[in-house]
Phi, psi and omega in degrees: 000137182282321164122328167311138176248120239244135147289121168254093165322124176058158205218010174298182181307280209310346171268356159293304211293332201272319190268025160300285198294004176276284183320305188274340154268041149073016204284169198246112151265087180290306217211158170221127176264136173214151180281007188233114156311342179247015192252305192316264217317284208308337169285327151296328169292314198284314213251348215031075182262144200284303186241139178232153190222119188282045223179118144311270183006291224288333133335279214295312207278350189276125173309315183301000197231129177287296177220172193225099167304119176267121173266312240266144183321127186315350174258005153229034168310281212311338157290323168284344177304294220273325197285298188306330166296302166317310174291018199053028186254148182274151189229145137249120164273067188011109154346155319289174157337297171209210228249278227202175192301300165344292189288319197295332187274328170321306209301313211295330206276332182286326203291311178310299180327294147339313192066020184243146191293116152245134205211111163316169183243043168287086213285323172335297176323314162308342194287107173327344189269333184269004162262008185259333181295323174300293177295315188286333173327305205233025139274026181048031211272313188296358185086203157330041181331085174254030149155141168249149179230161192169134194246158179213128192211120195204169174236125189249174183305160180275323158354102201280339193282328186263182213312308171351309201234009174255115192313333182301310157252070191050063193248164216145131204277322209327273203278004178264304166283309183301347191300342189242012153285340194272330165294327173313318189282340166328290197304273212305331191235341186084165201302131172293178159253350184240099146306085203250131133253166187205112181225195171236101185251137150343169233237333169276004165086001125352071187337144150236354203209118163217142173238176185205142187238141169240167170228135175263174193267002152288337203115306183329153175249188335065089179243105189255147166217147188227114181230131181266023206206358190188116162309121164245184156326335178027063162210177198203135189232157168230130192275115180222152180307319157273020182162170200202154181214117194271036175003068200308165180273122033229104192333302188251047143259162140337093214197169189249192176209181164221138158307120171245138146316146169306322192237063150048029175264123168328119199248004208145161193179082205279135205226113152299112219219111217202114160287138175062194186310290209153347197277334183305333170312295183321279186300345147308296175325307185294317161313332199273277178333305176283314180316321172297325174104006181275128171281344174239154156318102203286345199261356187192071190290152168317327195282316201281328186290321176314320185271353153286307184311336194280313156331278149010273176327308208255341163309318217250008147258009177248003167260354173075034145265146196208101178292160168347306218258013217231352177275000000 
């Protein structure tokens, strides 16, 4: 442990989850922030946290807080971000990073100004089974890496106000789900050159269906898919001339995989053994980044979360969604 000490910015599911998993690798949770005084004080009691402050302001303004997790829903990263930066606080942003490309490059640049870590929070990329997934990638072990496929699939409430489906808050399976087959396809093959999308949208004007084809500048294809409306497989394989690599459900959790031969003998066969969700990998990393005195991520630099979103960006005009704030 580094000695920082963490804020948690919003007190929805994902910040349980993560700062569940801070508690189990013993990481220093100081403070919680909430627009509600009595939702903060109960999260602090449930994590046992020293302080609740019934304000993001009154967060962001605490001496006692180092870096700051933004929990609060992605079309309203960049203000508390942007704020915290400002305070001399180091930020993880919850997935995706922000609304669109743009907001995203705002952060990087208060980040730069600053001298402060701003680090997406794809917690996946941290996960052991995708650092081992990585060293055979680029240990050539698979040959000629000619394609990844990979699903992200769920059925979310019907509920038009929630978040899922509400365009105000970038709501849509694209960026709460596809972000993380389309960073996936990221981490293995690099930024595409090519973009396709095809989608389905909801009655609030929301994505519910969206696939994507990318082509990378290897050649390698991309077949992603993403749905808020129906369960698929939530699994992935990376395809190669000499091996295959079969990712089991639920691929971008703690999950096992298998190496396969072309003529289908196992080659490895990898078990994941993970306490709790898994999230806590990220915020060892971001503690790590700051002890060195480094401001970006080596497995998801900031510049690269910019240039998904710019993916990101160009899916969704060619699936034809367009938020509030973008009319």
């Amino acid at each position: 442990m580094t000695g920082l000490r963490w804020g948690i910015l919003a007190t929805g599911g994902i910040a349980h989850a993560f700062t569940s998993d801070l508690r189990t690798a013993g990481l220093d949770v100081a403070a919680v922030g909430s627009r509600s005084t009595d939702s903060a004080r109960a999260f602090a009691d449930q994590y046992g946290i020293p302080r609740a402050h019934g304000s993001y302001d009154d967060l962001i303004a605490d001496p006692d807080v180092d870096i700051i997790y933004i929990a609060t829903p992605h079309s309203h990263h960049l203000e508390p971000a942007v704020a915290a930066l400002e305070a001399g606080k180091h930020v993880l942003i919850e997935k995706p990073v922000t609304l669109d490309a743009d907001e995203a490059t705002a952060i990087r640049d208060v980040a730069a100004g600053h001298g402060l870590l701003a680090m997406e929070a794809m917690w996946t990329r941290y996960l052991p089974h995708m650092v081992r997934i990585r060293e055979l990638v680029r240990a050539g072990t698979l040959g000629d890496i000619r394609a990844v496929s990979a699903d992200h699939t769920q059925r979310a409430p019907l509920d038009p106000a929630h978040r899922m489906n509400a365009l105000e808050l970038g709501g849509g399976a694209l960026l709460d789900l596809g972000i993380y087959p389309v960073s996936f396809a990221w981490d293995v093959l690099g930024a595409p050159v090519e973009v396709r999308a095809l989608g389905r949208l909801g009655d609030t004007g929301a994505d519910t269906e969206v696939a994507i084809a990318l082509t990378h500048a290897s050649g390698a294809v991309s077949s992603l898919l993403t749905s808020s409306r129906a369960v698929g497989p939530n699994t992935a394989q990376v395809i190669g001339s000499e091996a295959r690599i079969e990712i089991d459900r639920v691929w971008y959790t703690p999950t096992s995989f298998r190496l396969i031969a072309p003529d289908g003998t196992v080659l490895e066969e990898y078990r994941s053994e993970v306490d709790g969700r898994g999230m806590q990998y990220q915020a060892l990393a971001a503690e790590q980044i700051v002890a060195e005195g480094r401001t970006d991520s080596d497995l998801l630099g900031f510049e690269e979360s910019i240039a998904i979103m710019g993916t990101l960006d160009e899916v969704r005009a060619q699936v034809g969604v367009t938020y509030p704030k973008e009319r």
